[in-house]
PDB file of C-alpha atoms and ligand atoms in Angstrom:
ATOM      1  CA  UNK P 995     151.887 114.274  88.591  1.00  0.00           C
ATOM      2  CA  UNK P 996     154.303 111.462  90.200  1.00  0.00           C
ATOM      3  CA  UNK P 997     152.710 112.216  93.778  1.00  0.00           C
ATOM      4  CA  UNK P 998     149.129 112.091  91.986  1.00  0.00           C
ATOM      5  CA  UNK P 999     149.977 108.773  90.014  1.00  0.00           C
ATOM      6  CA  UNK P1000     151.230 107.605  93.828  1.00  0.00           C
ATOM      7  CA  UNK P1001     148.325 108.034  95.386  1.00  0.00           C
ATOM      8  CA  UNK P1002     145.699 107.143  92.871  1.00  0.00           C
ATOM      9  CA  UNK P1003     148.141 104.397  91.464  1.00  0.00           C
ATOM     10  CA  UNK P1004     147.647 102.243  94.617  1.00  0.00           C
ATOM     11  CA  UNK P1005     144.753 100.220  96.063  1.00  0.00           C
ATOM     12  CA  UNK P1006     144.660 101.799  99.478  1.00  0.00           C
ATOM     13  CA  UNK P1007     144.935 105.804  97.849  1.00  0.00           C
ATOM     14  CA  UNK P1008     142.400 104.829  95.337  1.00  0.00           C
ATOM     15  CA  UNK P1009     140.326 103.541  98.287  1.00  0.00           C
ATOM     16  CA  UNK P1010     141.106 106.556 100.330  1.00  0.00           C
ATOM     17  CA  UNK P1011     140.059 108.969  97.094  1.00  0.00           C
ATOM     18  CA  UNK P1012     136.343 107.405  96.628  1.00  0.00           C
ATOM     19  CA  UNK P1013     135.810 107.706 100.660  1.00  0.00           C
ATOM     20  CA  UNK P1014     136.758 111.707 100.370  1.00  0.00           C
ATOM     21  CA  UNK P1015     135.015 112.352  97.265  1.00  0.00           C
ATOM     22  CA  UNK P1016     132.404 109.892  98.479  1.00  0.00           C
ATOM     23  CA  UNK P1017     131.862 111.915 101.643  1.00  0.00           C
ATOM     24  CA  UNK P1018     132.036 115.687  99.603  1.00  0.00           C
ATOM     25  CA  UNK P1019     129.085 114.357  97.420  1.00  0.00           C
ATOM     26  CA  UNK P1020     127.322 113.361 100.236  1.00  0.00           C
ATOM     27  CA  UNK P1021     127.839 116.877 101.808  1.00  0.00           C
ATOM     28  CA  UNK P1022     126.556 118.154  98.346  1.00  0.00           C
ATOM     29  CA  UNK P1023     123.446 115.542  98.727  1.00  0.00           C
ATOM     30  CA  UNK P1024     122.524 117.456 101.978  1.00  0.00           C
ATOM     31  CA  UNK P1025     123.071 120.751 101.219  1.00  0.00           C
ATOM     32  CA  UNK P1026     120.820 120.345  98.212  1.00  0.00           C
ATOM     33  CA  UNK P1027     117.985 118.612 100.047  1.00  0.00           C
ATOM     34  CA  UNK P1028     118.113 121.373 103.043  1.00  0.00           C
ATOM     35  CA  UNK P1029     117.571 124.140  99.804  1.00  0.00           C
ATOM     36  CA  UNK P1030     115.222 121.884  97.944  1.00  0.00           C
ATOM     37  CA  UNK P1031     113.046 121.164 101.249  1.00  0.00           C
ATOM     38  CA  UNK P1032     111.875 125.340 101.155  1.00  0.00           C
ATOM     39  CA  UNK P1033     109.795 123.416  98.416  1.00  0.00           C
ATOM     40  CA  UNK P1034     107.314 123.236 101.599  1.00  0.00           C
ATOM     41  CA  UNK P1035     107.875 127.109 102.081  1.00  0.00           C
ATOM     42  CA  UNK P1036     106.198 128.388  98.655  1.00  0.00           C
ATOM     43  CA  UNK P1037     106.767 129.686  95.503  1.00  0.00           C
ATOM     44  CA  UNK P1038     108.182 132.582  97.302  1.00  0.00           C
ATOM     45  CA  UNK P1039     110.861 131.212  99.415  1.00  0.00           C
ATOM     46  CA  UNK P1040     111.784 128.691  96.997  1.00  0.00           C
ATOM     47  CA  UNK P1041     111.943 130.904  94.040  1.00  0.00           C
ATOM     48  CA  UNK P1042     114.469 133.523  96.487  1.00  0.00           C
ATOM     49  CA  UNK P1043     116.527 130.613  97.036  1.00  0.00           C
ATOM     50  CA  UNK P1044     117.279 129.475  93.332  1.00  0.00           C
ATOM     51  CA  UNK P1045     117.552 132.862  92.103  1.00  0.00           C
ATOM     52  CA  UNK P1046     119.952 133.544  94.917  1.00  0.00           C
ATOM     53  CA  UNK P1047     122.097 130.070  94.126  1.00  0.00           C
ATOM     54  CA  UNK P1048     121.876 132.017  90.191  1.00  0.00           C
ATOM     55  CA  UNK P1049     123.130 135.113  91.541  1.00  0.00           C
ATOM     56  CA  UNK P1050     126.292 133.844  92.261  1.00  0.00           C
ATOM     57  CA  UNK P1051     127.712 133.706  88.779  1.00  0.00           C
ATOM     58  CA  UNK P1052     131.437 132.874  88.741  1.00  0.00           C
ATOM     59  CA  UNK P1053     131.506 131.640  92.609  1.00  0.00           C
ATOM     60  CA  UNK P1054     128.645 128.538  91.165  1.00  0.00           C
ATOM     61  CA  UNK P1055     130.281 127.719  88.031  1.00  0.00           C
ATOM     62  CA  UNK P1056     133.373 126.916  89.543  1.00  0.00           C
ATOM     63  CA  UNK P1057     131.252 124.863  92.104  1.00  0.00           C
ATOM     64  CA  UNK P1058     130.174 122.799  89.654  1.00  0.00           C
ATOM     65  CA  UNK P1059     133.018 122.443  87.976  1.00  0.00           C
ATOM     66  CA  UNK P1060     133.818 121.121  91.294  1.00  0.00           C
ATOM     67  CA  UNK P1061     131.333 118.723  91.837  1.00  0.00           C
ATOM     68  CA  UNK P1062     131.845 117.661  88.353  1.00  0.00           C
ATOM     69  CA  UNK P1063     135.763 116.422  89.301  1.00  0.00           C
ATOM     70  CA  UNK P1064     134.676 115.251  92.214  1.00  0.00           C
ATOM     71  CA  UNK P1065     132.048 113.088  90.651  1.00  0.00           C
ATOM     72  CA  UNK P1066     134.424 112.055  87.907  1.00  0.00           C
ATOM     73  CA  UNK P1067     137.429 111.122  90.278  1.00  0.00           C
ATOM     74  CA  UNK P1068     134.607 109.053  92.375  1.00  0.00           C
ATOM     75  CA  UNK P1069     132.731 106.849  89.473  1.00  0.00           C
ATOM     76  CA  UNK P1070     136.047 106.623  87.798  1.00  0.00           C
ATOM     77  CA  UNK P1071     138.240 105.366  91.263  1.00  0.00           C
ATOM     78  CA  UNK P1072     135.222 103.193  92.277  1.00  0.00           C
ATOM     79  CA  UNK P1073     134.746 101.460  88.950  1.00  0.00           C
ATOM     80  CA  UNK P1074     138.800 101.096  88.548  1.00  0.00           C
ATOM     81  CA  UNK P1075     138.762  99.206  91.921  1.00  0.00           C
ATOM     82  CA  UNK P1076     135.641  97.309  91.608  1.00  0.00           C
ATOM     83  CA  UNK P1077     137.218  95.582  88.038  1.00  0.00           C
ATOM     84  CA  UNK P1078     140.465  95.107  90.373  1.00  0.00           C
ATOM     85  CA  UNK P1079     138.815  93.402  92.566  1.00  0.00           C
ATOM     86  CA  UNK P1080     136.939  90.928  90.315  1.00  0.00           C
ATOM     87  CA  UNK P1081     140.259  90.333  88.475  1.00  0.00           C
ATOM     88  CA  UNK P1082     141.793  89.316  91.823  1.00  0.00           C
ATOM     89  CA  UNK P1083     138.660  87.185  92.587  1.00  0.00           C
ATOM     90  CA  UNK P1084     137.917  85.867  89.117  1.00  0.00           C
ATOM     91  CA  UNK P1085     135.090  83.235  91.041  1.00  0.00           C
ATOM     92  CA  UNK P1086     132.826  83.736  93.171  1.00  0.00           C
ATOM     93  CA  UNK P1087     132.719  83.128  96.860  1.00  0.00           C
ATOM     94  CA  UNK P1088     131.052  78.775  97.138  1.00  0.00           C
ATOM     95  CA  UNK P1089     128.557  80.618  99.961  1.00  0.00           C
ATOM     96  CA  UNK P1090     127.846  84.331  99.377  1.00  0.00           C
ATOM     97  CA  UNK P1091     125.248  83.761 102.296  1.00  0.00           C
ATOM     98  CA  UNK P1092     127.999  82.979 104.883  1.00  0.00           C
ATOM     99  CA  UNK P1093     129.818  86.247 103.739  1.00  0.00           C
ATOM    100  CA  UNK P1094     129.335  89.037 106.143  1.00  0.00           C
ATOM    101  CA  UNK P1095     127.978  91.250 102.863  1.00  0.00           C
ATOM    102  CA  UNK P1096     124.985  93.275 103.324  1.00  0.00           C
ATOM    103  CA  UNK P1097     122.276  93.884 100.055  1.00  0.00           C
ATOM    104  CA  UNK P1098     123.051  97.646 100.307  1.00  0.00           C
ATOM    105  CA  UNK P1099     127.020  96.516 100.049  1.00  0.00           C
ATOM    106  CA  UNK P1100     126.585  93.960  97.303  1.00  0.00           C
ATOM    107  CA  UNK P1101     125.337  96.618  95.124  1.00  0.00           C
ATOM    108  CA  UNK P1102     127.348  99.424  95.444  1.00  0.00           C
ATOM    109  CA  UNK P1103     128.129  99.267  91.502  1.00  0.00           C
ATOM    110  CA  UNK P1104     124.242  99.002  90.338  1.00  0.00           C
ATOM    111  CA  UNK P1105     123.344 101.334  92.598  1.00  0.00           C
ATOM    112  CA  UNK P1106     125.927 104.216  91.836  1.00  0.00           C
ATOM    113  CA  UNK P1107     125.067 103.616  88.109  1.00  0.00           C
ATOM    114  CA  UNK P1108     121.538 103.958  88.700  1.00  0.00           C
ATOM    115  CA  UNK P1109     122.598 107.283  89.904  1.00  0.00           C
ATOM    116  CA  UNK P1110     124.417 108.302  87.244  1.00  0.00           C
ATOM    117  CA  UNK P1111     121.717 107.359  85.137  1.00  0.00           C
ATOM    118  CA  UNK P1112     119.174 109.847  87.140  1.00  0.00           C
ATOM    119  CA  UNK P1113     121.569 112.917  87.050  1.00  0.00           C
ATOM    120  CA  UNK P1114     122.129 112.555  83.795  1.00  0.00           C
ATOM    121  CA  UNK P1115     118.741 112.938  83.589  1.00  0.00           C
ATOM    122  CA  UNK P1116     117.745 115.081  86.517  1.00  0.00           C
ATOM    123  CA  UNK P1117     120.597 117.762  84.866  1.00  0.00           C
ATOM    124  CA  UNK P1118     118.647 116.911  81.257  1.00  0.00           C
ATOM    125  CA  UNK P1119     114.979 117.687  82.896  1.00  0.00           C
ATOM    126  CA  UNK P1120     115.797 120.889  85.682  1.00  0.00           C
ATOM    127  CA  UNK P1121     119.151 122.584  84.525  1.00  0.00           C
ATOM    128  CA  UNK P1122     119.024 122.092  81.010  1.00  0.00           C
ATOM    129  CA  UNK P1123     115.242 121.593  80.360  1.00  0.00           C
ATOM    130  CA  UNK P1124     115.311 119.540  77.555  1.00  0.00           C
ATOM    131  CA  UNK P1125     113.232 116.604  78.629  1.00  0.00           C
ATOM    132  CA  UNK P1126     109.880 117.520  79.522  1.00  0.00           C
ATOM    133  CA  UNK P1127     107.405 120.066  77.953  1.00  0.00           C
ATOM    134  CA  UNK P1128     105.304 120.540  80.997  1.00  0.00           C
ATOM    135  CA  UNK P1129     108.585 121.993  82.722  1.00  0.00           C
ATOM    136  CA  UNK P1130     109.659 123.773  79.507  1.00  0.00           C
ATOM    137  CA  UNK P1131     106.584 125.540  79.475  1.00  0.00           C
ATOM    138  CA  UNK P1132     107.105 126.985  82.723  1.00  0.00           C
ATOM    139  CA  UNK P1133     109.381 130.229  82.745  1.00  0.00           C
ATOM    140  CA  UNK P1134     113.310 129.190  83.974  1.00  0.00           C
ATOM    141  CA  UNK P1135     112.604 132.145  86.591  1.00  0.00           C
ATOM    142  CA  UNK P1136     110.145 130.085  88.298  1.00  0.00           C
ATOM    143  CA  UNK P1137     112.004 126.979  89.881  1.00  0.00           C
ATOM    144  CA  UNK P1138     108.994 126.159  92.021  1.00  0.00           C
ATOM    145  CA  UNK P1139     106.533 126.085  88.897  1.00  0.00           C
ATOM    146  CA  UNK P1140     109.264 123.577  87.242  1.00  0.00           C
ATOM    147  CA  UNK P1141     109.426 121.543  90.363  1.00  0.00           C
ATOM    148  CA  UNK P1142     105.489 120.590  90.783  1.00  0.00           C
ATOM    149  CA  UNK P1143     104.788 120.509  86.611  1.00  0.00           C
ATOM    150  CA  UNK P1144     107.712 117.904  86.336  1.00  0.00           C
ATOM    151  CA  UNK P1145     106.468 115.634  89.395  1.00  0.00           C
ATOM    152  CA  UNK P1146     102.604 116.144  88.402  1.00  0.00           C
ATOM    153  CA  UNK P1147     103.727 113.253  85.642  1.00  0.00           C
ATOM    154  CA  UNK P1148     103.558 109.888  87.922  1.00  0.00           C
ATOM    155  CA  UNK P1149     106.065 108.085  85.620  1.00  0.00           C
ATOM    156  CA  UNK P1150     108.601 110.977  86.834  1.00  0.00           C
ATOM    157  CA  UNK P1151     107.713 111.357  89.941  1.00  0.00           C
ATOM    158  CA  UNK P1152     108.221 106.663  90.426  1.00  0.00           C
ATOM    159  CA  UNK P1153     111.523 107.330  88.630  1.00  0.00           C
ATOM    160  CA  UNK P1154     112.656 109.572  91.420  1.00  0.00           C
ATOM    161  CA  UNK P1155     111.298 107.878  94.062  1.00  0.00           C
ATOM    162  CA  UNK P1156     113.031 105.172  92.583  1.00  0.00           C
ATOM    163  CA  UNK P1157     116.405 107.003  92.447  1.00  0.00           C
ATOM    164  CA  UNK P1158     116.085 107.748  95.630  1.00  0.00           C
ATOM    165  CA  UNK P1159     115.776 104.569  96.965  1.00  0.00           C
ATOM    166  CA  UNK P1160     118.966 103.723  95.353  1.00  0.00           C
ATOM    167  CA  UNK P1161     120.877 106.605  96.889  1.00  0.00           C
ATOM    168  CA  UNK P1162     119.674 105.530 100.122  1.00  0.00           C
ATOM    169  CA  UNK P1163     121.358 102.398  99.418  1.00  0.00           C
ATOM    170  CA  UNK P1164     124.643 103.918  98.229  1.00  0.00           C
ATOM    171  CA  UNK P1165     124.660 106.088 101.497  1.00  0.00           C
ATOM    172  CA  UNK P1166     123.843 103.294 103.780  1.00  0.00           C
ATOM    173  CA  UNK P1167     126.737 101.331 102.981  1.00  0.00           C
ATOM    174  CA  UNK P1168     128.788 104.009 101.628  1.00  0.00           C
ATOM    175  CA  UNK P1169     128.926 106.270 104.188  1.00  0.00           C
ATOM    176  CA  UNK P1170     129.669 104.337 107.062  1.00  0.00           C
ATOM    177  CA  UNK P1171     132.450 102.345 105.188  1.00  0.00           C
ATOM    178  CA  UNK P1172     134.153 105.138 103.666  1.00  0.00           C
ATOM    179  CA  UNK P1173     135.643 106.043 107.617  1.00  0.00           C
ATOM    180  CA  UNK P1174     137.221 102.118 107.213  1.00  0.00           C
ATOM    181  CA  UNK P1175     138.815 103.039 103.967  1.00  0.00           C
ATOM    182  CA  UNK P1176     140.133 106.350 105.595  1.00  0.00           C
ATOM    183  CA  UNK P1177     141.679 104.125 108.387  1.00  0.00           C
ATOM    184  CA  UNK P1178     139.625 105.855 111.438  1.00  0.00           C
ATOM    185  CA  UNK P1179     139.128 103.349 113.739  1.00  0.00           C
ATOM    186  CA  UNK P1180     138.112 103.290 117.509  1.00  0.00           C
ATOM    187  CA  UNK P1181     135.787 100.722 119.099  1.00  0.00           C
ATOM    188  CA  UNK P1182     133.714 103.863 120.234  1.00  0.00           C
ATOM    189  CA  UNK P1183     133.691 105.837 117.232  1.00  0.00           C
ATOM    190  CA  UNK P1184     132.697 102.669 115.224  1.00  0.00           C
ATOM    191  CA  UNK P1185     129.334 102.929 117.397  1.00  0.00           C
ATOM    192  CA  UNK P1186     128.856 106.087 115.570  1.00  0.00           C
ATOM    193  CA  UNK P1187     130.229 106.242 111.976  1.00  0.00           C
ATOM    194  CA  UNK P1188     128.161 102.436 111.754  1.00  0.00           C
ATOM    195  CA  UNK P1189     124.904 104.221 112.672  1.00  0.00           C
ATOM    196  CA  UNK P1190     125.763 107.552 110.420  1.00  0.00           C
ATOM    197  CA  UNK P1191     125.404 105.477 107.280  1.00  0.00           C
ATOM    198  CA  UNK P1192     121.892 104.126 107.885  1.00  0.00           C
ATOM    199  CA  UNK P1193     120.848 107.700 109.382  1.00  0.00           C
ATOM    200  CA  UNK P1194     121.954 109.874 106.353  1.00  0.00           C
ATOM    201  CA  UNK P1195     119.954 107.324 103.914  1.00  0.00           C
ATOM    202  CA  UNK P1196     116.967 107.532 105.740  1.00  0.00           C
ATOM    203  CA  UNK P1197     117.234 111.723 105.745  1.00  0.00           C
ATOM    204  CA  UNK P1198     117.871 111.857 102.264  1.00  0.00           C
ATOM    205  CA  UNK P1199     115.557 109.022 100.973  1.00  0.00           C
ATOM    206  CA  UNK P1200     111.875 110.262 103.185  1.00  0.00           C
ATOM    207  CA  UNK P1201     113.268 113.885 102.101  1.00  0.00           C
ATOM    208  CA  UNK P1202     113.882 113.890  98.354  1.00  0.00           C
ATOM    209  CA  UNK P1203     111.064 111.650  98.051  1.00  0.00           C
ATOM    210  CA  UNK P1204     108.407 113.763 100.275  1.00  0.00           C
ATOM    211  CA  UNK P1205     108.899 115.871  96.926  1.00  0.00           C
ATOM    212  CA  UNK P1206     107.056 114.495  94.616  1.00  0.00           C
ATOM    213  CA  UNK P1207     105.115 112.387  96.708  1.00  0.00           C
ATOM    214  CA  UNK P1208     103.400 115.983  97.565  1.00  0.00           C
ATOM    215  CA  UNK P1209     102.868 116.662  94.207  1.00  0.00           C
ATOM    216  CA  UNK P1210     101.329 113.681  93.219  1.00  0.00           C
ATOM    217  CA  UNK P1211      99.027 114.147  96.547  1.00  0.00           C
ATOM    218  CA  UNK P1212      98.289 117.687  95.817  1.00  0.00           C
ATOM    219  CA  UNK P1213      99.775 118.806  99.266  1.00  0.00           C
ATOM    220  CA  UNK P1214     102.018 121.043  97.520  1.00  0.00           C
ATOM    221  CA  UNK P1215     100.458 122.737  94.004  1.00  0.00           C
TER     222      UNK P1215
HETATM  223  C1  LIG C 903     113.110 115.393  94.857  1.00  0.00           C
HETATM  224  C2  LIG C 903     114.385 115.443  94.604  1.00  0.00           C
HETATM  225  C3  LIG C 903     115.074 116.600  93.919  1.00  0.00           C
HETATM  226  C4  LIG C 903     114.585 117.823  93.502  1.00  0.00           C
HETATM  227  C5  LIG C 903     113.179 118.396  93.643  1.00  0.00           C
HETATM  228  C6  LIG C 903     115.669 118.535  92.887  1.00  0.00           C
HETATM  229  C7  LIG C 903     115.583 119.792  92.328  1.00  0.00           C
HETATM  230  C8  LIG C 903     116.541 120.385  91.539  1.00  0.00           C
HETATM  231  C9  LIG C 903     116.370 121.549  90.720  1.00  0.00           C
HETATM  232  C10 LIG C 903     115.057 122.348  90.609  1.00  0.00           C
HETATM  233  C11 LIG C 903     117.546 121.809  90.096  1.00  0.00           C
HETATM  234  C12 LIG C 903     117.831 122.931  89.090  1.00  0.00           C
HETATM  235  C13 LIG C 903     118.109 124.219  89.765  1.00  0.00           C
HETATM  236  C14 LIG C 903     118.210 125.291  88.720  1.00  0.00           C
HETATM  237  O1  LIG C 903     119.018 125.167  87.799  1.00  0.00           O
HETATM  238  O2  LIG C 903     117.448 126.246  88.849  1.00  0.00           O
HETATM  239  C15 LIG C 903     118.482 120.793  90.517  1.00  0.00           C
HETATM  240  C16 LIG C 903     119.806 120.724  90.125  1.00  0.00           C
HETATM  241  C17 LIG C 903     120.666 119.712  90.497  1.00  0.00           C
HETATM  242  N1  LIG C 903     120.402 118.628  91.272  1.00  0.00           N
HETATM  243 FE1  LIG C 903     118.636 118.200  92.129  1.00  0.00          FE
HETATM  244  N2  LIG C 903     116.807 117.760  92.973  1.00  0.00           N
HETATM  245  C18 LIG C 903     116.473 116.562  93.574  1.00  0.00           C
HETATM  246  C19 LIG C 903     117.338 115.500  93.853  1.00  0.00           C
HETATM  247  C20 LIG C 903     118.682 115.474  93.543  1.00  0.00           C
HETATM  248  C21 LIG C 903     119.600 114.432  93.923  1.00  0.00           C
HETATM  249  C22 LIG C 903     119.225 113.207  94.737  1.00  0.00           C
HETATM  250  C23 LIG C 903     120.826 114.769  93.423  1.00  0.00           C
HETATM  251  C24 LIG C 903     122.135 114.039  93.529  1.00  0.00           C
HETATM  252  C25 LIG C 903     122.292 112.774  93.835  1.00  0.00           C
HETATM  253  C26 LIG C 903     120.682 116.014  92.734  1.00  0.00           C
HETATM  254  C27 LIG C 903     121.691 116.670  92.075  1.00  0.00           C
HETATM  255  C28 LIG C 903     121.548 117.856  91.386  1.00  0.00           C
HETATM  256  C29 LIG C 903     122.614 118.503  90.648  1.00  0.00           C
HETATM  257  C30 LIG C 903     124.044 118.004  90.533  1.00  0.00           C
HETATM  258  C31 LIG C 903     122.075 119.677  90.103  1.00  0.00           C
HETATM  259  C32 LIG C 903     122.773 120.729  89.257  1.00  0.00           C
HETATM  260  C33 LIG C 903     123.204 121.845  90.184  1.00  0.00           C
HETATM  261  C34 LIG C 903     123.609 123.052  89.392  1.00  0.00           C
HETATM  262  O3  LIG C 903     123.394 123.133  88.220  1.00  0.00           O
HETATM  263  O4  LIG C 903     124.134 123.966  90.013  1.00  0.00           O
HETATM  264  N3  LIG C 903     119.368 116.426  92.826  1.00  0.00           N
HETATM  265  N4  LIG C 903     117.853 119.934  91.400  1.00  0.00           N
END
């Protein structure tokens, strides 16, 4: 407990905490946009992959019990820090223009509660199907059924496109500035890890959102 207090308890192991977790959900982000993009396969394909993911029993509740401390540790560290921040700063820069503070940056807060606000209700609409009756009516067997009746609905399919767009933003900056807070630094790598931000947002937003996009266009029914 006194080594966990030590590390969490200070600014720069706080820091260091969101960047790993930070980097682990973003690992989760990809692995579940790789599964989700069999979408394109067919019923077939997609269906063998959920019911695979089920098959797993134990080995997947303990991964999201995982994910879920992960998550928690992440929101919770990031939050703690941003207050700390704004209690250290209590006004605001006279220029923010001159400040070398990008949009994506600036809203690193807004956008990671946007998020929470989607799987909240991502969890609410495809795990727990409790918040649409055009996905409820289609048997829990049948992932690929759930996925095109819940994005037929435009309002549904804008609020994930929506969500999307704000985990691009969170990736963009986050990414690339969670190697600062881990300290690794190197005038060459820095080429890189600056470049993998922008990359990964642009995977995962034209990929999540080519979803329901091809719903709503009837290239996937
Ligand atoms: C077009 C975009 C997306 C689609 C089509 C999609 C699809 C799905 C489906 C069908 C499930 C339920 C699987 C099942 O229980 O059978 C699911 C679960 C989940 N999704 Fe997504 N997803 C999308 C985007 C996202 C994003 C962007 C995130 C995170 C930022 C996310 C996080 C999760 C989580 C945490 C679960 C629960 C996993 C579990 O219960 O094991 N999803 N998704």
């Amino acid at each position: 407990m006194a080594l966990c207090d030590r590390i969490i308890g200070n600014g720069v192991g706080a820091k260091a905490v969101v960047a790993i977790t930070g980097l682990m959900l973003t690992g989760f982000v990809m692995a579940h946009l790789s599964g989700n993009l069999l979408v394109f396969a067919g019923p077939e394909a997609f269906n063998k992959y959920a019911a695979g993911l089920k098959s797993l029993g134990g080995i997947l509740w303990v991964a999201r019990l995982g994910l879920l401390g992960i998550f928690i540790l992440h929101l919770g560290l990031a939050i703690r820090l941003n207050l700390e921040n704004k209690a250290a700063r209590p006004q605001k820069y006279v220029n923010e223009a001159t400040m070398e503070a990008t949009f994506a940056s600036r809203y690193m807060v807004q956008t990671g509660l946007l998020l929470f606000a989607f799987i909240i209700y991502h969890l609410a609409h495809y795990t727990f199907r409790v918040a649409s009756d055009d996905v409820n009516a289609v048997p829990a067997e049948d992932v690929y059924g759930m996925v095109i009746a819940g994005f037929s609905n435009p309002i549904v399919s804008g609020f994930y496109v929506l969500a999307m767009a704000a985990l691009a933003m969170h990736l963009k900056h986050g990414v690339s500035s969670a190697f600062q807070s881990l300290g690794i630094y190197h005038p060459n790598l820095n080429v890189v890890t600056q470049k993998l931000g922008p990359i990964i947002a642009a995977i995962v937003f034209v990929g999540f959102a080519s979803i329901p996009v091809s719903v709503l266009m009837g290239c996937i029914k």
